[in-house]
């Protein structure tokens, strides 16, 4: 086949007339499309599966208002009437585009591999709303081929059936349930200002305690204060922390990064990970780094803030997503334009800005 | 198919006796033990009850015909007794030979023939009978709404979407089968759609789904639009794009899965 193709390609190059080359490229592309060279979604068991809800993928604020004020029937009718109107991008949109970019690079290097990101649309929405969602996905040419429209049923069973590695939603109840079932999950928040993000590199930032690691140390801070915490961390420096809800997702990212390193692409790797922690490097940082090492995980940049606010630093990092367990940090991040995702796990949920929340006032 | 369609009459479904009752386990009781179609028939009866609650004169109800082929007199008696014992609403009994099946179903205007046996379903489809796979629900004690899955791969099929089936090539024969199956299920879909519309979005005793296993999202969208044209607004939709279907099916937990025999065309194991 290549023998037949080669002379034509060679002659096209030699001609070098821009319009003819363009025509040939267009014809080639069309031909390849006909033979369904559209990338096939990877097998779930090899892929890193990210499930996004419809409200994180698209901006459904106006539609949500109709749902809350006028009920489900009016809402579904509205969506159907506006079926051919594409929805605006939502808070997870840049993250999804970045995942697609990584997939393109992976396919270039490993054309036969199924170790890719697999993006699944996981929504509680009624199937009739699905047509508008699919039209919108087509409009932006997103590679999302798998979806579950559960018509009101809980998505948890489906998350497991798809072997989901990360679930993003705006619904705190569903995210809480997912975390309880051992699935990495976070509630996404829209930043107050827009930030320009990288289109060539996926950048993911993580908080340390109660996100990558368990909340065991955070419990000590909350219940016994900082000094006890520092002593404790120094004493147990060589004892790895227990893992937190997002450890496995970091691990999955690391596996994909290693595929780039194996092909000598370390400097040009389209995935970059950051640790942004309130810990200080001197007094409690070592334990964190040693824990990561003991898990065989690498993180590209570890930033120890020693209690300083995370917002300004995140503004410089510009991640496509930043995971933290404490709403205080989420709010700080979002104020300064970072896309933040709350991980409702651990003792941090019972506190607000360091003060214990009274049970009635507790946020879900 | 026919132009004169009776859209207000009962929705006729046929079941086999060895699905309704368990003929293999030994029992000393006079009635036969419950079989794999039991949860289905209970769900169907609930739908009928709810329909009649809303409208005493409702004509659009499920009517179940029980088919028993090649039975001894003894078993025939037991079947009738058991139906009475469990209080099942069986419209008619047909004790017939295998060759008579097609005529029996056609003369009774059966819209769907159900069986737990894939080969039975395939054979029925091949002889032009609209048939679907019957699933046994895992938990017999929980009464779930009647859940019907229709195949998005078949319903969303169109000649120019051939390349959307993830580079599985369908032969001419298979394409004809798919097109025929799509036409075949329309009557059933229209009636189910009408029934579903008697209830609101929540707390409905019927739940309809579209499951697309190989087709792309456009195939799924096309299936949803086709069903909508036929008057069936589906509740749930799943698009697998080649992912293994069993894990999803066990969460969806259907009573009926209609796919026009599409699944038998491909080796499902090859996908997992």
Coordinates of C-alpha atoms in Angstrom, one line a residue:
Chain A
X1 CA 0.0 0.0 0.0
X2 CA 2.8 2.4 1.0
X3 CA 4.5 1.7 -2.4
X4 CA 1.4 3.0 -4.2
X5 CA 1.1 6.0 -1.8
X6 CA 4.8 6.9 -1.8
X7 CA 5.2 8.2 -5.4
X8 CA 2.2 10.4 -5.1
X9 CA 3.3 11.7 -1.8
X10 CA 6.8 12.3 -3.2
X11 CA 5.5 14.1 -6.2
X12 CA 3.2 16.3 -4.0
X13 CA 6.3 17.3 -2.0
X14 CA 8.3 18.0 -5.0
X15 CA 5.5 20.2 -6.4
X16 CA 5.6 22.2 -3.3
X17 CA 2.6 24.3 -4.6
X18 CA 0.8 25.1 -1.3
X19 CA -2.7 24.7 -2.7
X20 CA -2.0 21.3 -4.3
X21 CA -0.4 20.0 -1.2
X22 CA -3.4 21.2 0.8
X23 CA -5.7 19.4 -1.6
X24 CA -3.8 16.2 -1.3
X25 CA -3.7 16.4 2.5
X26 CA -7.5 17.1 2.6
X27 CA -8.2 14.2 0.3
X28 CA -6.0 11.9 2.4
X29 CA -7.8 13.0 5.5
X30 CA -11.2 12.4 4.0
X31 CA -10.2 9.0 2.9
X32 CA -8.8 8.1 6.3
X33 CA -12.0 9.3 7.9
X34 CA -14.1 7.1 5.7
X35 CA -12.1 4.1 6.8
X36 CA -13.2 5.0 10.3
X37 CA -9.7 5.9 11.5
X38 CA -11.5 7.9 14.2
X39 CA -9.6 6.9 17.3
X40 CA -11.3 4.0 19.0
X41 CA -12.0 4.4 22.7
X42 CA -9.6 2.2 24.8
X43 CA -10.6 -0.9 26.7
X44 CA -11.7 0.2 30.1
X45 CA -9.4 -2.2 31.9
X46 CA -6.3 -0.7 30.4
X47 CA -7.4 2.9 30.3
X48 CA -7.4 5.7 32.9
X49 CA -11.2 6.4 33.1
X50 CA -12.3 9.8 34.0
X51 CA -16.1 10.3 34.5
X52 CA -17.4 13.8 34.2
X53 CA -20.9 15.0 34.9
X54 CA -22.9 17.1 32.4
X55 CA -22.7 20.1 34.7
X56 CA -18.9 20.0 34.9
X57 CA -18.5 19.4 31.2
X58 CA -20.9 22.1 30.1
X59 CA -22.3 25.2 31.7
X60 CA -25.8 24.3 32.6
X61 CA -26.5 27.2 35.0
X62 CA -29.5 28.6 33.2
X63 CA -30.9 25.2 32.6
X64 CA -30.4 24.2 36.2
X65 CA -32.5 27.3 37.2
X66 CA -35.3 26.1 35.1
X67 CA -35.1 22.6 36.7
X68 CA -35.1 24.0 40.2
X69 CA -37.8 26.6 39.7
X70 CA -40.1 25.0 37.2
X71 CA -39.6 21.2 37.7
X72 CA -38.2 18.3 35.7
X73 CA -40.7 18.3 32.9
X74 CA -40.2 21.9 31.9
X75 CA -36.5 21.4 32.2
X76 CA -36.5 18.4 29.8
X77 CA -38.8 20.2 27.4
X78 CA -36.4 23.3 27.4
X79 CA -33.4 21.1 26.6
X80 CA -35.3 19.4 23.8
X81 CA -36.5 22.7 22.3
X82 CA -32.9 23.9 22.4
X83 CA -31.4 20.7 21.2
X84 CA -29.4 22.2 18.4
X85 CA -28.0 25.0 20.5
X86 CA -24.6 23.9 21.7
X87 CA -24.0 24.4 25.4
X88 CA -21.2 26.6 26.7
X89 CA -18.0 24.9 28.1
X90 CA -18.2 24.1 31.7
X91 CA -15.6 24.0 34.5
X92 CA -14.1 20.6 33.5
X93 CA -13.9 21.5 29.8
X94 CA -10.2 22.6 29.9
X95 CA -9.3 19.5 31.8
X96 CA -11.0 17.3 29.2
X97 CA -9.3 19.1 26.4
X98 CA -6.0 18.6 28.1
X99 CA -6.7 14.9 28.5
X100 CA -7.4 14.7 24.8
X101 CA -4.1 16.4 24.0
X102 CA -2.2 13.8 26.1
X103 CA -4.1 11.0 24.3
X104 CA -3.0 12.4 20.9
X105 CA 0.6 12.4 22.1
X106 CA 0.3 8.9 23.5
X107 CA -1.2 7.6 20.2
X108 CA 1.7 9.1 18.3
X109 CA 4.2 7.2 20.4
X110 CA 2.2 4.1 21.1
X111 CA -0.3 3.6 18.3
X112 CA -1.4 0.1 19.4
X113 CA -1.6 0.8 23.1
X114 CA -4.9 1.0 25.1
X115 CA -3.2 2.8 28.0
X116 CA -5.0 6.1 27.4
X117 CA -7.4 8.4 29.0
X118 CA -11.0 7.4 28.6
X119 CA -13.5 10.1 29.2
X120 CA -17.0 9.0 30.1
X121 CA -20.0 11.3 30.5
X122 CA -21.8 10.2 33.7
X123 CA -25.0 12.1 34.2
X124 CA -28.2 11.8 36.2
X125 CA -30.0 13.4 33.3
X126 CA -32.9 12.0 31.5
X127 CA -32.0 10.4 28.2
X128 CA -34.0 13.0 26.3
X129 CA -31.5 15.7 27.4
X130 CA -28.9 13.4 26.0
X131 CA -29.4 14.5 22.4
X132 CA -28.5 18.1 23.3
X133 CA -25.4 16.8 25.2
X134 CA -24.3 14.7 22.3
X135 CA -24.9 17.6 19.8
X136 CA -22.7 19.8 22.1
X137 CA -20.0 17.1 22.3
X138 CA -20.1 17.0 18.5
X139 CA -19.9 20.7 18.2
X140 CA -16.6 20.9 20.2
X141 CA -15.4 17.6 18.6
X142 CA -14.6 16.1 22.0
X143 CA -13.6 12.4 22.1
X144 CA -16.3 11.3 24.4
X145 CA -17.9 8.1 23.1
X146 CA -19.1 6.5 26.3
X147 CA -21.9 7.8 28.4
X148 CA -24.4 6.8 31.0
X149 CA -27.6 8.8 31.3
X150 CA -29.1 7.3 34.3
X151 CA -32.5 9.1 34.3
X152 CA -32.3 9.8 38.0
X153 CA -30.6 6.7 39.3
X154 CA -27.4 6.9 41.3
X155 CA -24.3 6.8 39.2
X156 CA -22.2 4.9 41.7
X157 CA -22.9 1.4 40.3
X158 CA -22.1 2.7 36.8
X159 CA -18.8 4.3 38.0
X160 CA -17.7 0.9 39.3
X161 CA -18.9 -0.9 36.1
X162 CA -16.7 1.5 34.0
X163 CA -13.7 1.0 36.4
X164 CA -13.6 4.7 36.9
X165 CA -10.3 6.2 38.1
X166 CA -11.7 9.7 38.8
X167 CA -15.2 11.1 39.0
X168 CA -15.9 14.9 38.7
X169 CA -19.2 16.4 39.5
X170 CA -20.9 19.5 41.0
X171 CA -23.1 17.4 43.3
X172 CA -21.5 16.9 46.7
X173 CA -23.8 14.0 47.7
X174 CA -22.8 11.9 44.7
X175 CA -19.1 12.7 45.2
X176 CA -19.3 11.8 48.9
X177 CA -20.9 8.5 48.0
X178 CA -18.2 7.8 45.4
X179 CA -15.4 8.5 47.9
X180 CA -17.1 6.2 50.4
X181 CA -17.0 3.5 47.8
X182 CA -13.3 4.0 47.2
X183 CA -13.6 5.9 44.0
X184 CA -11.4 9.1 43.6
X185 CA -13.9 11.9 43.3
X186 CA -14.1 15.7 43.7
X187 CA -16.7 18.5 43.5
X188 CA -15.7 21.1 40.9
X189 CA -15.9 24.8 41.4
X190 CA -16.0 27.6 38.8
X191 CA -13.2 30.1 39.3
X192 CA -14.2 33.7 39.8
X193 CA -11.8 34.9 37.1
X194 CA -10.7 33.2 33.9
X195 CA -7.1 32.1 33.5
X196 CA -5.4 31.1 30.3
X197 CA -4.3 27.5 30.6
X198 CA -1.8 25.4 28.7
X199 CA -3.1 23.7 25.6
X200 CA -0.1 21.4 25.2
X201 CA 0.4 20.1 28.8
X202 CA -2.0 18.7 31.3
X203 CA -1.2 20.3 34.7
X204 CA -2.7 18.7 37.8
X205 CA -2.2 20.0 41.3
X206 CA -2.8 18.1 44.5
X207 CA -3.0 19.0 48.2
X208 CA -1.1 16.5 50.4
X209 CA -2.9 15.6 53.6
X210 CA -6.4 14.1 53.1
X211 CA -6.0 14.1 49.3
X212 CA -2.9 12.2 48.4
X213 CA -2.4 11.0 51.9
X214 CA -4.8 10.0 54.7
X215 CA -6.0 12.6 57.2
X216 CA -4.0 11.1 60.0
X217 CA -1.7 14.0 60.4
X218 CA -4.4 16.6 59.9
X219 CA -6.3 15.0 62.8
X220 CA -3.2 15.8 65.0
X221 CA -3.1 19.4 63.9
X222 CA -6.8 19.9 64.5
X223 CA -6.9 18.2 67.8
X224 CA -3.5 18.9 69.3
X225 CA -2.1 21.9 67.5
X226 CA 0.8 22.7 65.2
X227 CA 3.6 22.1 67.7
X228 CA 2.5 18.5 68.4
X229 CA 2.1 18.1 64.7
X230 CA 5.7 19.1 63.9
X231 CA 7.1 16.8 66.6
X232 CA 5.0 13.9 65.4
X233 CA 6.0 14.3 61.8
X234 CA 9.7 14.5 62.7
X235 CA 9.4 11.4 64.9
X236 CA 7.6 9.4 62.2
X237 CA 9.5 10.8 59.3
X238 CA 10.4 7.4 58.0
X239 CA 7.0 5.9 58.4
X240 CA 5.0 6.3 55.2
X241 CA 1.6 8.0 55.6
X242 CA -1.5 6.0 54.7
X243 CA -2.9 6.7 51.3
X244 CA -5.6 9.2 50.6
X245 CA -8.5 9.1 48.0
X246 CA -6.5 10.6 45.2
X247 CA -3.3 8.6 45.5
X248 CA -4.4 6.1 42.8
X249 CA -5.2 8.9 40.4
X250 CA -1.7 10.3 40.9
X251 CA -0.4 6.8 40.3
X252 CA -2.3 6.5 37.1
X253 CA -0.9 9.8 35.9
X254 CA 2.6 8.6 36.8
X255 CA 2.2 5.4 34.7
X256 CA 1.3 7.5 31.7
X257 CA 4.2 9.9 32.3
X258 CA 6.6 7.0 32.4
X259 CA 5.5 6.1 28.9
X260 CA 6.8 9.4 27.7
X261 CA 10.0 9.1 29.6
X262 CA 10.6 5.7 28.0
X263 CA 10.5 7.4 24.6
X264 CA 12.9 10.1 25.7
X265 CA 10.2 12.7 26.0
X266 CA 10.8 13.7 29.7
X267 CA 11.5 17.3 28.8
X268 CA 8.5 17.5 26.6
X269 CA 6.1 15.5 28.7
X270 CA 2.5 16.6 28.3
X271 CA 1.6 15.7 31.9
X272 CA 2.9 17.7 34.9
X273 CA 2.0 17.1 38.5
X274 CA 2.3 19.5 41.5
X275 CA 2.0 19.0 45.2
X276 CA 0.8 22.2 46.9
X277 CA 0.8 21.7 50.6
X278 CA 0.5 23.9 53.7
X279 CA 3.2 21.8 55.3
X280 CA 6.6 23.4 55.6
X281 CA 9.6 21.8 54.0
X282 CA 11.8 22.0 57.0
X283 CA 9.6 20.6 59.7
X284 CA 7.1 18.3 58.1
X285 CA 8.0 18.1 54.5
X286 CA 10.4 15.2 54.6
X287 CA 7.8 12.7 55.6
X288 CA 5.7 13.6 52.6
X289 CA 8.5 13.1 50.1
X290 CA 9.6 9.9 51.7
X291 CA 6.1 8.6 51.6
X292 CA 5.8 9.3 47.9
X293 CA 9.2 7.6 47.3
X294 CA 8.1 4.5 49.3
X295 CA 5.0 4.3 47.0
X296 CA 7.3 4.5 43.9
X297 CA 5.5 7.7 42.9
X298 CA 7.1 10.8 41.5
X299 CA 5.6 14.3 41.6
X300 CA 7.2 16.9 39.3
X301 CA 7.0 19.9 41.7
X302 CA 6.5 19.9 45.4
X303 CA 5.7 23.2 46.9
X304 CA 5.7 23.7 50.6
X305 CA 3.9 26.8 51.7
X306 CA 4.4 26.6 55.5
X307 CA 0.8 27.9 56.0
X308 CA 0.9 30.7 53.4
X309 CA -2.3 31.0 51.2
X310 CA -2.3 28.7 48.2
X311 CA -4.1 31.1 45.8
X312 CA -1.2 33.2 44.5
X313 CA 1.0 30.2 44.0
X314 CA -1.7 28.3 42.1
X315 CA -2.2 31.4 40.0
X316 CA 1.4 31.0 38.8
X317 CA 1.1 27.2 38.3
X318 CA -2.2 27.4 36.3
X319 CA -3.3 23.8 36.7
X320 CA -6.3 22.4 34.8
X321 CA -7.5 21.2 38.1
X322 CA -6.5 21.5 41.8
X323 CA -7.6 19.0 44.4
X324 CA -7.9 20.0 48.1
X325 CA -9.9 18.7 51.0
X326 CA -10.5 22.0 52.7
X327 CA -13.1 24.5 51.4
X328 CA -11.0 27.3 52.8
X329 CA -8.3 26.5 50.3
X330 CA -10.8 25.9 47.5
X331 CA -12.3 29.3 48.0
X332 CA -8.9 30.9 48.0
X333 CA -7.9 29.2 44.8
X334 CA -11.1 30.0 43.0
X335 CA -10.9 33.7 43.9
X336 CA -7.6 33.9 42.1
X337 CA -8.8 32.1 39.0
X338 CA -7.8 28.5 39.7
X339 CA -10.2 25.6 38.8
X340 CA -10.5 24.0 42.2
X341 CA -12.0 20.6 43.1
X342 CA -13.1 19.8 46.6
X343 CA -12.4 16.3 47.9
X344 CA -14.9 15.8 50.8
X345 CA -12.7 13.4 52.8
X346 CA -11.4 13.3 56.3
X347 CA -11.4 15.5 59.4
X348 CA -11.2 18.7 57.3
X349 CA -14.9 18.4 56.6
X350 CA -15.8 19.1 60.2
X351 CA -13.7 22.3 60.3
X352 CA -13.9 25.7 58.7
X353 CA -10.8 27.9 58.8
X354 CA -9.4 25.9 61.6
X355 CA -12.5 26.1 63.8
X356 CA -14.7 23.2 64.5
X357 CA -18.0 23.5 62.8
X358 CA -21.1 23.0 65.0
X359 CA -22.9 19.9 63.7
X360 CA -26.0 21.8 62.5
X361 CA -24.0 24.2 60.5
X362 CA -21.8 21.5 58.9
X363 CA -21.4 21.7 55.1
X364 CA -22.2 18.5 53.2
Chain B
X1 CA -45.7 -3.8 8.1
X2 CA -49.5 -3.7 8.2
X3 CA -51.0 -0.2 7.7
X4 CA -53.9 -0.9 10.0
X5 CA -52.4 -0.8 13.5
X6 CA -54.5 -1.2 16.5
X7 CA -52.9 1.3 18.8
X8 CA -55.4 1.2 21.6
X9 CA -55.7 -2.5 22.2
X10 CA -53.8 -4.6 24.6
X11 CA -50.1 -5.1 24.2
X12 CA -49.7 -8.9 23.7
X13 CA -46.6 -10.6 25.0
X14 CA -45.8 -14.3 24.8
X15 CA -43.9 -16.3 27.4
X16 CA -42.8 -19.9 27.5
X17 CA -44.0 -22.1 30.4
X18 CA -40.5 -23.3 31.2
X19 CA -39.4 -19.7 31.8
X20 CA -42.4 -18.9 34.0
X21 CA -42.0 -22.0 36.1
X22 CA -39.0 -24.0 37.1
X23 CA -39.5 -27.5 35.6
X24 CA -36.1 -28.8 36.7
X25 CA -36.3 -28.7 40.5
X26 CA -38.1 -31.4 42.2
X27 CA -41.0 -30.4 44.4
X28 CA -43.7 -32.2 46.2
X29 CA -46.1 -29.3 46.0
X30 CA -48.9 -29.4 43.5
X31 CA -47.8 -26.0 42.1
X32 CA -44.6 -25.6 40.1
X33 CA -41.8 -23.6 41.6
X34 CA -41.3 -20.1 40.3
X35 CA -39.1 -19.7 37.2
X36 CA -37.0 -17.0 35.8
X37 CA -39.8 -15.0 34.2
X38 CA -41.5 -14.5 37.5
X39 CA -40.1 -11.1 38.3
X40 CA -41.1 -10.0 34.8
X41 CA -44.7 -11.1 35.1
X42 CA -45.0 -9.4 38.5
X43 CA -43.6 -6.2 37.1
X44 CA -46.0 -6.4 34.2
X45 CA -49.0 -6.9 36.5
X46 CA -47.9 -3.9 38.5
X47 CA -47.9 -1.8 35.3
X48 CA -51.5 -3.0 34.5
X49 CA -52.6 -2.2 38.1
X50 CA -51.2 1.3 37.9
X51 CA -52.8 1.9 34.4
X52 CA -56.2 0.8 35.6
X53 CA -55.8 2.9 38.8
X54 CA -55.5 6.0 36.5
X55 CA -58.2 5.0 34.1
X56 CA -60.8 2.2 34.9
X57 CA -61.5 1.8 31.2
X58 CA -57.9 1.6 30.0
X59 CA -57.5 -0.7 27.0
X60 CA -53.8 -0.4 26.6
X61 CA -52.7 -3.0 29.1
X62 CA -50.3 -5.9 28.9
X63 CA -51.8 -9.2 28.0
X64 CA -49.6 -12.3 28.5
X65 CA -50.0 -15.5 26.6
X66 CA -48.4 -18.6 27.9
X67 CA -46.9 -21.0 25.3
X68 CA -46.2 -24.6 26.2
X69 CA -44.7 -26.7 23.5
X70 CA -44.6 -30.5 23.5
X71 CA -46.0 -31.0 27.0
X72 CA -47.4 -34.1 28.7
X73 CA -51.0 -33.9 29.9
X74 CA -49.6 -34.0 33.5
X75 CA -47.5 -30.9 33.0
X76 CA -50.3 -29.1 31.2
X77 CA -52.5 -29.6 34.3
X78 CA -49.7 -28.4 36.6
X79 CA -49.2 -25.3 34.5
X80 CA -52.9 -24.3 34.7
X81 CA -53.0 -25.1 38.5
X82 CA -49.8 -23.1 39.2
X83 CA -51.0 -20.1 37.3
X84 CA -54.2 -20.1 39.4
X85 CA -52.2 -20.8 42.6
X86 CA -49.9 -17.7 42.1
X87 CA -52.7 -15.5 41.0
X88 CA -51.0 -14.7 37.7
X89 CA -52.8 -12.8 35.0
X90 CA -52.4 -15.1 32.0
X91 CA -54.7 -14.2 29.2
X92 CA -54.4 -17.4 27.2
X93 CA -52.7 -20.8 27.2
X94 CA -51.4 -22.3 24.0
X95 CA -50.4 -25.9 24.1
X96 CA -48.9 -26.5 20.7
X97 CA -46.2 -28.0 18.6
X98 CA -43.0 -26.2 17.8
X99 CA -44.0 -25.8 14.1
X100 CA -47.2 -24.1 15.2
X101 CA -45.4 -21.4 17.2
X102 CA -45.2 -18.8 14.5
X103 CA -48.8 -19.1 13.5
X104 CA -50.0 -19.0 17.1
X105 CA -48.1 -15.8 17.7
X106 CA -49.2 -14.1 14.5
X107 CA -52.8 -15.0 14.9
X108 CA -52.8 -13.5 18.4
X109 CA -51.0 -10.3 17.2
X110 CA -48.2 -10.9 19.7
X111 CA -45.9 -7.9 19.7
X112 CA -43.1 -9.6 21.5
X113 CA -42.1 -13.2 22.2
X114 CA -39.9 -13.5 25.2
X115 CA -37.4 -16.2 26.2
X116 CA -34.5 -16.6 28.6
X117 CA -32.8 -18.7 26.0
X118 CA -30.7 -16.8 23.4
X119 CA -31.0 -19.5 20.8
X120 CA -34.8 -19.6 21.1
X121 CA -34.8 -15.8 20.6
X122 CA -32.5 -16.1 17.6
X123 CA -34.6 -18.8 16.0
X124 CA -37.8 -16.8 16.5
X125 CA -36.2 -13.7 14.9
X126 CA -35.0 -15.7 12.0
X127 CA -38.5 -16.9 11.3
X128 CA -39.8 -13.4 11.4
X129 CA -41.2 -13.2 14.9
X130 CA -40.4 -10.1 17.0
X131 CA -38.5 -11.6 20.0
X132 CA -36.4 -10.4 22.9
X133 CA -34.3 -11.8 25.7
X134 CA -35.9 -12.1 29.1
X135 CA -33.6 -11.5 32.1
X136 CA -34.1 -12.8 35.6
X137 CA -33.7 -10.1 38.1
X138 CA -31.2 -10.9 40.8
X139 CA -33.4 -10.1 43.8
X140 CA -36.8 -11.7 43.7
X141 CA -38.0 -9.8 46.8
X142 CA -37.6 -6.3 45.4
X143 CA -40.2 -5.3 43.0
X144 CA -38.5 -3.0 40.5
X145 CA -40.3 -1.2 37.7
X146 CA -40.5 -3.0 34.4
X147 CA -37.2 -2.3 32.7
X148 CA -37.0 -2.6 29.0
X149 CA -33.8 -2.1 27.1
X150 CA -33.8 -1.5 23.3
X151 CA -30.7 -1.7 21.3
X152 CA -29.3 1.6 20.1
X153 CA -27.1 -0.2 17.6
X154 CA -30.2 -1.4 15.7
X155 CA -32.5 1.5 16.2
X156 CA -29.8 4.1 15.4
X157 CA -28.7 2.2 12.3
X158 CA -28.5 3.9 9.0
X159 CA -26.7 3.2 5.8
X160 CA -24.4 6.2 6.1
X161 CA -23.5 5.5 9.7
X162 CA -21.8 2.2 8.8
X163 CA -18.4 3.4 9.7
X164 CA -19.7 4.4 13.1
X165 CA -19.7 0.9 14.3
X166 CA -16.1 1.0 15.3
X167 CA -14.7 -0.7 12.3
X168 CA -16.8 -3.8 12.6
X169 CA -17.9 -4.6 9.1
X170 CA -21.5 -5.7 8.7
X171 CA -22.2 -8.0 5.7
X172 CA -25.1 -7.4 3.4
X173 CA -27.0 -10.1 5.1
X174 CA -26.5 -8.6 8.5
X175 CA -27.5 -5.2 7.3
X176 CA -30.7 -6.6 6.0
X177 CA -31.4 -8.3 9.3
X178 CA -30.8 -5.1 11.2
X179 CA -33.1 -3.1 8.9
X180 CA -35.8 -5.8 9.3
X181 CA -35.4 -5.9 13.0
X182 CA -35.8 -2.1 13.3
X183 CA -39.1 -2.3 11.4
X184 CA -40.2 -5.3 13.4
X185 CA -39.9 -3.7 16.8
X186 CA -41.8 -0.5 15.9
X187 CA -45.2 -1.6 16.9
X188 CA -44.0 -2.7 20.3
X189 CA -42.1 0.5 20.8
X190 CA -45.1 2.7 19.9
X191 CA -47.3 0.9 22.4
X192 CA -44.7 1.0 25.2
X193 CA -44.3 4.7 24.4
X194 CA -48.0 5.3 24.9
X195 CA -48.0 3.3 28.1
X196 CA -45.0 5.2 29.4
X197 CA -46.6 8.5 28.7
X198 CA -49.5 7.6 31.0
X199 CA -47.0 8.1 33.9
X200 CA -44.8 11.1 34.9
X201 CA -41.0 11.2 34.9
X202 CA -40.8 9.9 38.5
X203 CA -42.3 6.9 40.1
X204 CA -43.2 5.2 36.9
X205 CA -43.8 1.4 36.9
X206 CA -42.1 1.2 33.4
X207 CA -38.6 2.3 32.7
X208 CA -37.2 2.3 29.1
X209 CA -33.5 2.4 28.1
X210 CA -31.4 2.5 25.0
X211 CA -28.2 0.6 25.1
X212 CA -25.7 1.2 22.3
X213 CA -22.8 -1.3 22.5
X214 CA -20.8 -0.8 19.4
X215 CA -22.2 2.3 17.7
X216 CA -20.7 5.7 18.3
X217 CA -22.5 8.5 20.1
X218 CA -24.2 9.6 16.9
X219 CA -25.7 6.2 16.5
X220 CA -27.1 6.5 20.0
X221 CA -28.4 10.0 19.3
X222 CA -30.1 8.7 16.2
X223 CA -31.7 5.9 18.2
X224 CA -33.1 8.3 20.7
X225 CA -34.5 10.5 17.9
X226 CA -36.1 7.6 16.1
X227 CA -37.8 6.4 19.2
X228 CA -39.0 9.9 20.0
X229 CA -40.6 10.0 16.5
X230 CA -42.3 6.8 17.3
X231 CA -43.7 8.4 20.5
X232 CA -41.3 6.7 23.0
X233 CA -39.4 9.1 25.2
X234 CA -36.7 6.9 26.7
X235 CA -35.6 7.3 30.4
X236 CA -32.1 6.1 30.4
X237 CA -29.4 5.8 27.7
X238 CA -26.0 4.1 27.7
X239 CA -23.3 4.2 25.1
X240 CA -20.5 1.7 25.6
X241 CA -18.4 2.2 22.5
X242 CA -17.1 -1.3 22.7
X243 CA -16.7 -1.6 26.5
X244 CA -17.9 -4.9 28.0
X245 CA -21.6 -4.8 28.4
X246 CA -22.1 -7.3 31.3
X247 CA -20.9 -5.0 34.1
X248 CA -23.3 -2.3 32.8
X249 CA -26.2 -4.7 32.4
X250 CA -25.9 -5.9 35.9
X251 CA -26.3 -2.4 37.1
X252 CA -29.1 -1.6 34.7
X253 CA -30.8 -4.8 35.7
X254 CA -33.4 -5.2 32.9
X255 CA -36.3 -7.5 32.5
X256 CA -36.3 -7.4 28.7
X257 CA -33.4 -6.8 26.3
X258 CA -34.4 -6.4 22.7
X259 CA -31.6 -6.2 20.2
X260 CA -33.0 -7.8 17.0
X261 CA -30.4 -10.6 17.3
X262 CA -27.6 -8.1 16.8
X263 CA -25.5 -9.4 19.6
X264 CA -25.5 -12.9 18.2
X265 CA -23.8 -11.5 15.1
X266 CA -20.7 -10.8 16.9
X267 CA -18.7 -12.7 19.4
X268 CA -19.2 -10.6 22.5
X269 CA -16.2 -12.3 24.2
X270 CA -14.0 -10.8 21.6
X271 CA -14.7 -7.4 23.1
X272 CA -14.0 -7.9 26.8

